[in-house]
Every structure is written in C-alpha cells, then in structure tokens.
C-alpha cells in the first residue's frame, strides 16, 4: 500500500521563482519539473520530491516543515552558512542551541528558514539512533 510509494512534500511559497532559486542554488536540490500552476518540483533522493506550491503570504506554519538527515551536521552548517543561509538560535526551557545546534536525546538538529518563511531543519542521529 502506501508504504511502498514515493512521496512529494508540498511547501507553500509566496514566490515560487525566488524559492526555487533558494532550493537549487543554496541547498543544491535538483529541479525536475514545473507544474501548470507554477509548482516547482525538486528531487530529494530515495525517489521522493519536494514541491514548492504558490500560495498566499502567511500560508507558512510556525513549525518545522522539512528536515534533512545529514551525516555531518557541523559540516553542513558551515557549507550552508558559506552560501548565505542563516541558522536560528534558541534559548527556551525545552530547546537551547549552542553554535546553532540543539541536542535532543540521540539527535542533534539545527534550523533555518527558506526565503518564504518555511522552517527547515538539518538533523543528525547520534549514538543508538545512528
């Protein structure tokens, strides 16, 4: 059934062209198609894809919408910062970052926003989760 299907994560974007440049130029994703409605589709790997769907300003949510699992979190942060990506820092009772990274059990994570305000995450599994 659905466990064997490929998925497309759809993100709302105010400006699909601007967002498309961010995802291709900054994150290195490969564009594969543009739909009749202006939705831009990018290859994510493992057969999955990402769709940047034109939407009104404010359609974005206040939580993480997409997380990329990476083997070297610090290395990915350095590379993306070198391209101009700005990472968020948090100092809350349940979430604190040090050098942009929060440690939560067997996972470490860092967050940034795309050009449209969508919250994206890089995460790395450590210990038993790796």
GROMACS .gro file of N, CA and C in nm:
model
  390
    1UNK      N    1   0.083  -0.119   0.000
    1UNK     CA    2   0.000   0.000   0.000
    1UNK      C    3   0.087   0.125   0.000
    2UNK      N    4   0.057   0.218   0.085
    2UNK     CA    5   0.127   0.347   0.084
    2UNK      C    6   0.271   0.338   0.131
    3UNK      N    7   0.308   0.233   0.200
    3UNK     CA    8   0.446   0.223   0.249
    3UNK      C    9   0.546   0.205   0.137
    4UNK      N   10   0.501   0.165   0.020
    4UNK     CA   11   0.591   0.143  -0.093
    4UNK      C   12   0.585   0.256  -0.195
    5UNK      N   13   0.520   0.366  -0.160
    5UNK     CA   14   0.507   0.475  -0.256
    5UNK      C   15   0.616   0.579  -0.239
    6UNK      N   16   0.636   0.656  -0.343
    6UNK     CA   17   0.724   0.772  -0.336
    6UNK      C   18   0.638   0.888  -0.288
    7UNK      N   19   0.699   0.983  -0.218
    7UNK     CA   20   0.622   1.096  -0.166
    7UNK      C   21   0.675   1.228  -0.220
    8UNK      N   22   0.585   1.326  -0.222
    8UNK     CA   23   0.621   1.463  -0.255
    8UNK      C   24   0.574   1.549  -0.140
    9UNK      N   25   0.666   1.616  -0.075
    9UNK     CA   26   0.633   1.711   0.031
    9UNK      C   27   0.601   1.844  -0.036
   10UNK      N   28   0.486   1.900  -0.005
   10UNK     CA   29   0.443   2.026  -0.066
   10UNK      C   30   0.460   2.140   0.035
   11UNK      N   31   0.534   2.242  -0.004
   11UNK     CA   32   0.553   2.359   0.081
   11UNK      C   33   0.489   2.481   0.016
   12UNK      N   34   0.417   2.561   0.093
   12UNK     CA   35   0.359   2.683   0.038
   12UNK      C   36   0.466   2.792   0.025
   13UNK      N   37   0.469   2.856  -0.091
   13UNK     CA   38   0.565   2.964  -0.114
   13UNK      C   39   0.493   3.082  -0.179
   14UNK      N   40   0.527   3.200  -0.137
   14UNK     CA   41   0.467   3.320  -0.196
   14UNK      C   42   0.522   3.345  -0.336
   15UNK      N   43   0.652   3.322  -0.353
   15UNK     CA   44   0.718   3.347  -0.481
   15UNK      C   45   0.793   3.220  -0.520
   16UNK      N   46   0.734   3.140  -0.609
   16UNK     CA   47   0.792   3.011  -0.645
   16UNK      C   48   0.927   3.026  -0.715
   17UNK      N   49   0.945   3.132  -0.792
   17UNK     CA   50   1.073   3.151  -0.861
   17UNK      C   51   1.184   3.183  -0.759
   18UNK      N   52   1.156   3.274  -0.668
   18UNK     CA   53   1.254   3.309  -0.564
   18UNK      C   54   1.286   3.187  -0.479
   19UNK      N   55   1.183   3.117  -0.435
   19UNK     CA   56   1.203   2.997  -0.353
   19UNK      C   57   1.279   2.890  -0.431
   20UNK      N   58   1.247   2.877  -0.559
   20UNK     CA   59   1.317   2.779  -0.642
   20UNK      C   60   1.466   2.805  -0.649
   21UNK      N   61   1.503   2.933  -0.659
   21UNK     CA   62   1.647   2.967  -0.661
   21UNK      C   63   1.712   2.930  -0.529
   22UNK      N   64   1.642   2.954  -0.416
   22UNK     CA   65   1.697   2.918  -0.286
   22UNK      C   66   1.722   2.767  -0.277
   23UNK      N   67   1.624   2.689  -0.315
   23UNK     CA   68   1.636   2.543  -0.303
   23UNK      C   69   1.740   2.485  -0.399
   24UNK      N   70   1.755   2.545  -0.517
   24UNK     CA   71   1.856   2.493  -0.610
   24UNK      C   72   1.994   2.551  -0.581
   25UNK      N   73   2.004   2.683  -0.568
   25UNK     CA   74   2.134   2.747  -0.552
   25UNK      C   75   2.192   2.731  -0.412
   26UNK      N   76   2.110   2.747  -0.309
   26UNK     CA   77   2.161   2.741  -0.172
   26UNK      C   78   2.166   2.598  -0.118
   27UNK      N   79   2.061   2.521  -0.144
   27UNK     CA   80   2.054   2.386  -0.087
   27UNK      C   81   2.102   2.279  -0.184
   28UNK      N   82   2.118   2.313  -0.309
   28UNK     CA   83   2.171   2.218  -0.406
   28UNK      C   84   2.072   2.114  -0.456
   29UNK      N   85   1.942   2.139  -0.440
   29UNK     CA   86   1.844   2.043  -0.489
   29UNK      C   87   1.827   2.056  -0.640
   30UNK      N   88   1.800   1.943  -0.704
   30UNK     CA   89   1.787   1.939  -0.850
   30UNK      C   90   1.642   1.962  -0.890
   31UNK      N   91   1.616   2.069  -0.968
   31UNK     CA   92   1.479   2.092  -1.018
   31UNK      C   93   1.448   1.988  -1.125
   32UNK      N   94   1.324   1.934  -1.121
   32UNK     CA   95   1.287   1.832  -1.219
   32UNK      C   96   1.165   1.868  -1.302
   33UNK      N   97   1.080   1.959  -1.253
   33UNK     CA   98   0.960   1.994  -1.329
   33UNK      C   99   0.897   2.120  -1.271
   34UNK      N  100   0.814   2.183  -1.353
   34UNK     CA  101   0.730   2.294  -1.309
   34UNK      C  102   0.589   2.264  -1.355
   35UNK      N  103   0.495   2.261  -1.260
   35UNK     CA  104   0.356   2.232  -1.292
   35UNK      C  105   0.286   2.349  -1.358
   36UNK      N  106   0.170   2.322  -1.416
   36UNK     CA  107   0.091   2.425  -1.482
   36UNK      C  108   0.053   2.538  -1.387
   37UNK      N  109   0.039   2.506  -1.258
   37UNK     CA  110   0.003   2.608  -1.158
   37UNK      C  111   0.124   2.682  -1.103
   38UNK      N  112   0.244   2.652  -1.156
   38UNK     CA  113   0.366   2.718  -1.110
   38UNK      C  114   0.440   2.642  -1.001
   39UNK      N  115   0.386   2.529  -0.956
   39UNK     CA  116   0.455   2.449  -0.856
   39UNK      C  117   0.586   2.398  -0.912
   40UNK      N  118   0.693   2.422  -0.840
   40UNK     CA  119   0.825   2.375  -0.882
   40UNK      C  120   0.859   2.248  -0.805
   41UNK      N  121   0.900   2.145  -0.876
   41UNK     CA  122   0.930   2.015  -0.817
   41UNK      C  123   1.081   1.993  -0.818
   42UNK      N  124   1.132   1.946  -0.703
   42UNK     CA  125   1.275   1.918  -0.687
   42UNK      C  126   1.293   1.775  -0.641
   43UNK      N  127   1.401   1.714  -0.686
   43UNK     CA  128   1.437   1.579  -0.646
   43UNK      C  129   1.499   1.583  -0.506
   44UNK      N  130   1.453   1.494  -0.418
   44UNK     CA  131   1.509   1.487  -0.282
   44UNK      C  132   1.598   1.366  -0.261
   45UNK      N  133   1.590   1.267  -0.343
   45UNK     CA  134   1.664   1.144  -0.323
   45UNK      C  135   1.570   1.036  -0.272
   46UNK      N  136   1.611   0.912  -0.283
   46UNK     CA  137   1.529   0.798  -0.242
   46UNK      C  138   1.397   0.795  -0.318
   47UNK      N  139   1.389   0.867  -0.431
   47UNK     CA  140   1.267   0.872  -0.511
   47UNK      C  141   1.166   0.974  -0.465
   48UNK      N  142   1.192   1.042  -0.354
   48UNK     CA  143   1.098   1.143  -0.303
   48UNK      C  144   1.127   1.278  -0.367
   49UNK      N  145   1.031   1.368  -0.353
   49UNK     CA  146   1.049   1.501  -0.412
   49UNK      C  147   0.987   1.608  -0.324
   50UNK      N  148   1.018   1.731  -0.360
   50UNK     CA  149   0.969   1.849  -0.289
   50UNK      C  150   0.897   1.937  -0.389
   51UNK      N  151   0.777   1.980  -0.354
   51UNK     CA  152   0.702   2.071  -0.439
   51UNK      C  153   0.690   2.207  -0.372
   52UNK      N  154   0.724   2.312  -0.444
   52UNK     CA  155   0.710   2.449  -0.395
   52UNK      C  156   0.585   2.506  -0.460
   53UNK      N  157   0.477   2.507  -0.385
   53UNK     CA  158   0.344   2.540  -0.436
   53UNK      C  159   0.311   2.687  -0.411
   54UNK      N  160   0.280   2.763  -0.517
   54UNK     CA  161   0.243   2.903  -0.497
   54UNK      C  162   0.125   2.915  -0.401
   55UNK      N  163   0.139   3.005  -0.304
   55UNK     CA  164   0.035   3.027  -0.202
   55UNK      C  165   0.043   3.171  -0.155
   56UNK      N  166  -0.059   3.213  -0.085
   56UNK     CA  167  -0.062   3.348  -0.033
   56UNK      C  168   0.042   3.367   0.077
   57UNK      N  169   0.088   3.488   0.094
   57UNK     CA  170   0.177   3.520   0.205
   57UNK      C  171   0.106   3.483   0.335
   58UNK      N  172   0.178   3.422   0.425
   58UNK     CA  173   0.121   3.381   0.552
   58UNK      C  174   0.072   3.237   0.554
   59UNK      N  175   0.086   3.166   0.443
   59UNK     CA  176   0.042   3.027   0.438
   59UNK      C  177   0.141   2.934   0.509
   60UNK      N  178   0.258   2.985   0.542
   60UNK     CA  179   0.359   2.905   0.609
   60UNK      C  180   0.318   2.882   0.755
   61UNK      N  181   0.369   2.774   0.813
   61UNK     CA  182   0.338   2.743   0.952
   61UNK      C  183   0.454   2.780   1.042
   62UNK      N  184   0.429   2.778   1.172
   62UNK     CA  185   0.531   2.817   1.270
   62UNK      C  186   0.607   2.696   1.325
   63UNK      N  187   0.607   2.586   1.250
   63UNK     CA  188   0.681   2.469   1.295
   63UNK      C  189   0.766   2.416   1.179
   64UNK      N  190   0.856   2.326   1.209
   64UNK     CA  191   0.943   2.266   1.108
   64UNK      C  192   0.859   2.192   1.005
   65UNK      N  193   0.881   2.221   0.878
   65UNK     CA  194   0.805   2.156   0.772
   65UNK      C  195   0.885   2.050   0.698
   66UNK      N  196   1.017   2.055   0.709
   66UNK     CA  197   1.101   1.960   0.637
   66UNK      C  198   1.234   1.949   0.711
   67UNK      N  199   1.280   1.826   0.730
   67UNK     CA  200   1.407   1.804   0.797
   67UNK      C  201   1.493   1.712   0.712
   68UNK      N  202   1.616   1.751   0.693
   68UNK     CA  203   1.711   1.674   0.613
   68UNK      C  204   1.805   1.601   0.708
   69UNK      N  205   1.810   1.468   0.700
   69UNK     CA  206   1.905   1.393   0.782
   69UNK      C  207   2.041   1.398   0.715
   70UNK      N  208   2.142   1.440   0.790
   70UNK     CA  209   2.278   1.456   0.737
   70UNK      C  210   2.377   1.379   0.824
   71UNK      N  211   2.488   1.334   0.767
   71UNK     CA  212   2.587   1.260   0.845
   71UNK      C  213   2.684   1.349   0.923
   72UNK      N  214   2.698   1.475   0.882
   72UNK     CA  215   2.794   1.568   0.944
   72UNK      C  216   2.725   1.703   0.962
   73UNK      N  217   2.659   1.721   1.073
   73UNK     CA  218   2.579   1.841   1.097
   73UNK      C  219   2.663   1.968   1.092
   74UNK      N  220   2.777   1.969   1.162
   74UNK     CA  221   2.862   2.088   1.161
   74UNK      C  222   2.911   2.123   1.021
   75UNK      N  223   2.949   2.021   0.945
   75UNK     CA  224   2.996   2.043   0.808
   75UNK      C  225   2.888   2.101   0.719
   76UNK      N  226   2.767   2.050   0.733
   76UNK     CA  227   2.655   2.103   0.653
   76UNK      C  228   2.623   2.248   0.691
   77UNK      N  229   2.627   2.276   0.821
   77UNK     CA  230   2.603   2.413   0.866
   77UNK      C  231   2.707   2.508   0.807
   78UNK      N  232   2.834   2.470   0.814
   78UNK     CA  233   2.941   2.554   0.758
   78UNK      C  234   2.921   2.577   0.608
   79UNK      N  235   2.888   2.470   0.537
   79UNK     CA  236   2.869   2.483   0.393
   79UNK      C  237   2.752   2.575   0.359
   80UNK      N  238   2.640   2.557   0.428
   80UNK     CA  239   2.523   2.641   0.400
   80UNK      C  240   2.545   2.785   0.444
   81UNK      N  241   2.612   2.805   0.559
   81UNK     CA  242   2.643   2.942   0.601
   81UNK      C  243   2.733   3.010   0.498
   82UNK      N  244   2.824   2.933   0.438
   82UNK     CA  245   2.911   2.987   0.334
   82UNK      C  246   2.834   3.034   0.212
   83UNK      N  247   2.715   2.979   0.192
   83UNK     CA  248   2.629   3.020   0.080
   83UNK      C  249   2.531   3.129   0.121
   84UNK      N  250   2.533   3.169   0.249
   84UNK     CA  251   2.447   3.277   0.295
   84UNK      C  252   2.326   3.234   0.375
   85UNK      N  253   2.311   3.105   0.403
   85UNK     CA  254   2.198   3.059   0.485
   85UNK      C  255   2.223   3.100   0.629
   86UNK      N  256   2.120   3.155   0.694
   86UNK     CA  257   2.132   3.199   0.834
   86UNK      C  258   2.057   3.101   0.923
   87UNK      N  259   2.127   3.045   1.019
   87UNK     CA  260   2.068   2.949   1.112
   87UNK      C  261   2.010   3.021   1.232
   88UNK      N  262   1.905   2.964   1.286
   88UNK     CA  263   1.836   3.019   1.403
   88UNK      C  264   1.904   2.970   1.530
   89UNK      N  265   1.894   3.049   1.634
   89UNK     CA  266   1.939   3.008   1.767
   89UNK      C  267   1.823   3.022   1.863
   90UNK      N  268   1.813   2.927   1.956
   90UNK     CA  269   1.702   2.924   2.051
   90UNK      C  270   1.757   2.913   2.193
   91UNK      N  271   1.690   2.978   2.286
   91UNK     CA  272   1.722   2.968   2.428
   91UNK      C  273   1.591   2.967   2.504
   92UNK      N  274   1.527   2.849   2.503
   92UNK     CA  275   1.399   2.831   2.570
   92UNK      C  276   1.414   2.718   2.671
   93UNK      N  277   1.321   2.706   2.764
   93UNK     CA  278   1.333   2.599   2.864
   93UNK      C  279   1.347   2.459   2.805
   94UNK      N  280   1.279   2.433   2.694
   94UNK     CA  281   1.282   2.298   2.637
   94UNK      C  282   1.368   2.285   2.511
   95UNK      N  283   1.432   2.395   2.469
   95UNK     CA  284   1.515   2.391   2.348
   95UNK      C  285   1.620   2.500   2.354
   96UNK      N  286   1.746   2.457   2.356
   96UNK     CA  287   1.858   2.553   2.359
   96UNK      C  288   1.961   2.509   2.256
   97UNK      N  289   2.005   2.605   2.176
   97UNK     CA  290   2.109   2.575   2.078
   97UNK      C  291   2.242   2.630   2.125
   98UNK      N  292   2.347   2.559   2.089
   98UNK     CA  293   2.485   2.604   2.109
   98UNK      C  294   2.550   2.595   1.972
   99UNK      N  295   2.603   2.707   1.923
   99UNK     CA  296   2.657   2.711   1.786
   99UNK      C  297   2.554   2.661   1.686
  100UNK      N  298   2.430   2.701   1.704
  100UNK     CA  299   2.314   2.668   1.619
  100UNK      C  300   2.260   2.527   1.638
  101UNK      N  301   2.319   2.445   1.723
  101UNK     CA  302   2.281   2.304   1.734
  101UNK      C  303   2.215   2.276   1.868
  102UNK      N  304   2.100   2.208   1.861
  102UNK     CA  305   2.031   2.159   1.981
  102UNK      C  306   2.052   2.008   1.989
  103UNK      N  307   2.075   1.960   2.109
  103UNK     CA  308   2.088   1.816   2.131
  103UNK      C  309   1.963   1.768   2.203
  104UNK      N  310   1.900   1.666   2.143
  104UNK     CA  311   1.775   1.612   2.197
  104UNK      C  312   1.786   1.460   2.195
  105UNK      N  313   1.827   1.402   2.307
  105UNK     CA  314   1.844   1.257   2.312
  105UNK      C  315   1.950   1.212   2.212
  106UNK      N  316   1.912   1.123   2.120
  106UNK     CA  317   2.010   1.071   2.023
  106UNK      C  318   2.006   1.147   1.890
  107UNK      N  319   1.962   1.270   1.897
  107UNK     CA  320   1.956   1.352   1.777
  107UNK      C  321   2.009   1.492   1.805
  108UNK      N  322   2.079   1.547   1.705
  108UNK     CA  323   2.121   1.686   1.709
  108UNK      C  324   2.059   1.755   1.590
  109UNK      N  325   2.018   1.881   1.607
  109UNK     CA  326   1.947   1.949   1.499
  109UNK      C  327   1.978   2.098   1.496
  110UNK      N  328   1.961   2.155   1.377
  110UNK     CA  329   1.979   2.299   1.356
  110UNK      C  330   1.871   2.344   1.258
  111UNK      N  331   1.820   2.466   1.278
  111UNK     CA  332   1.708   2.515   1.199
  111UNK      C  333   1.743   2.642   1.123
  112UNK      N  334   1.678   2.659   1.008
  112UNK     CA  335   1.690   2.780   0.927
  112UNK      C  336   1.560   2.796   0.848
  113UNK      N  337   1.541   2.914   0.790
  113UNK     CA  338   1.420   2.940   0.712
  113UNK      C  339   1.456   2.956   0.565
  114UNK      N  340   1.362   2.918   0.479
  114UNK     CA  341   1.380   2.946   0.337
  114UNK      C  342   1.339   3.091   0.310
  115UNK      N  343   1.341   3.132   0.187
  115UNK     CA  344   1.308   3.270   0.151
  115UNK      C  345   1.162   3.304   0.176
  116UNK      N  346   1.079   3.203   0.199
  116UNK     CA  347   0.935   3.223   0.215
  116UNK      C  348   0.890   3.213   0.360
  117UNK      N  349   0.982   3.186   0.451
  117UNK     CA  350   0.947   3.174   0.592
  117UNK      C  351   0.919   3.033   0.638
  118UNK      N  352   0.933   2.934   0.550
  118UNK     CA  353   0.918   2.794   0.593
  118UNK      C  354   1.038   2.756   0.679
  119UNK      N  355   1.012   2.685   0.788
  119UNK     CA  356   1.118   2.644   0.880
  119UNK      C  357   1.170   2.508   0.837
  120UNK      N  358   1.300   2.502   0.810
  120UNK     CA  359   1.366   2.380   0.767
  120UNK      C  360   1.467   2.338   0.873
  121UNK      N  361   1.501   2.211   0.873
  121UNK     CA  362   1.590   2.158   0.976
  121UNK      C  363   1.693   2.066   0.912
  122UNK      N  364   1.812   2.067   0.970
  122UNK     CA  365   1.911   1.963   0.945
  122UNK      C  366   1.919   1.883   1.072
  123UNK      N  367   1.921   1.751   1.063
  123UNK     CA  368   1.936   1.670   1.183
  123UNK      C  369   2.034   1.557   1.160
  124UNK      N  370   2.098   1.518   1.268
  124UNK     CA  371   2.196   1.410   1.266
  124UNK      C  372   2.165   1.317   1.381
  125UNK      N  373   2.158   1.188   1.351
  125UNK     CA  374   2.136   1.089   1.457
  125UNK      C  375   2.271   1.051   1.515
  126UNK      N  376   2.275   1.035   1.648
  126UNK     CA  377   2.398   1.000   1.716
  126UNK      C  378   2.374   0.878   1.802
  127UNK      N  379   2.478   0.815   1.847
  127UNK     CA  380   2.464   0.702   1.939
  127UNK      C  381   2.376   0.593   1.883
  128UNK      N  382   2.275   0.551   1.960
  128UNK     CA  383   2.188   0.441   1.921
  128UNK      C  384   2.106   0.471   1.797
  129UNK      N  385   2.083   0.599   1.766
  129UNK     CA  386   2.000   0.635   1.652
  129UNK      C  387   2.075   0.636   1.521
  130UNK      N  388   2.208   0.631   1.525
  130UNK     CA  389   2.286   0.641   1.402
  130UNK      C  390   2.290   0.511   1.327
   0.00000   0.00000   0.00000
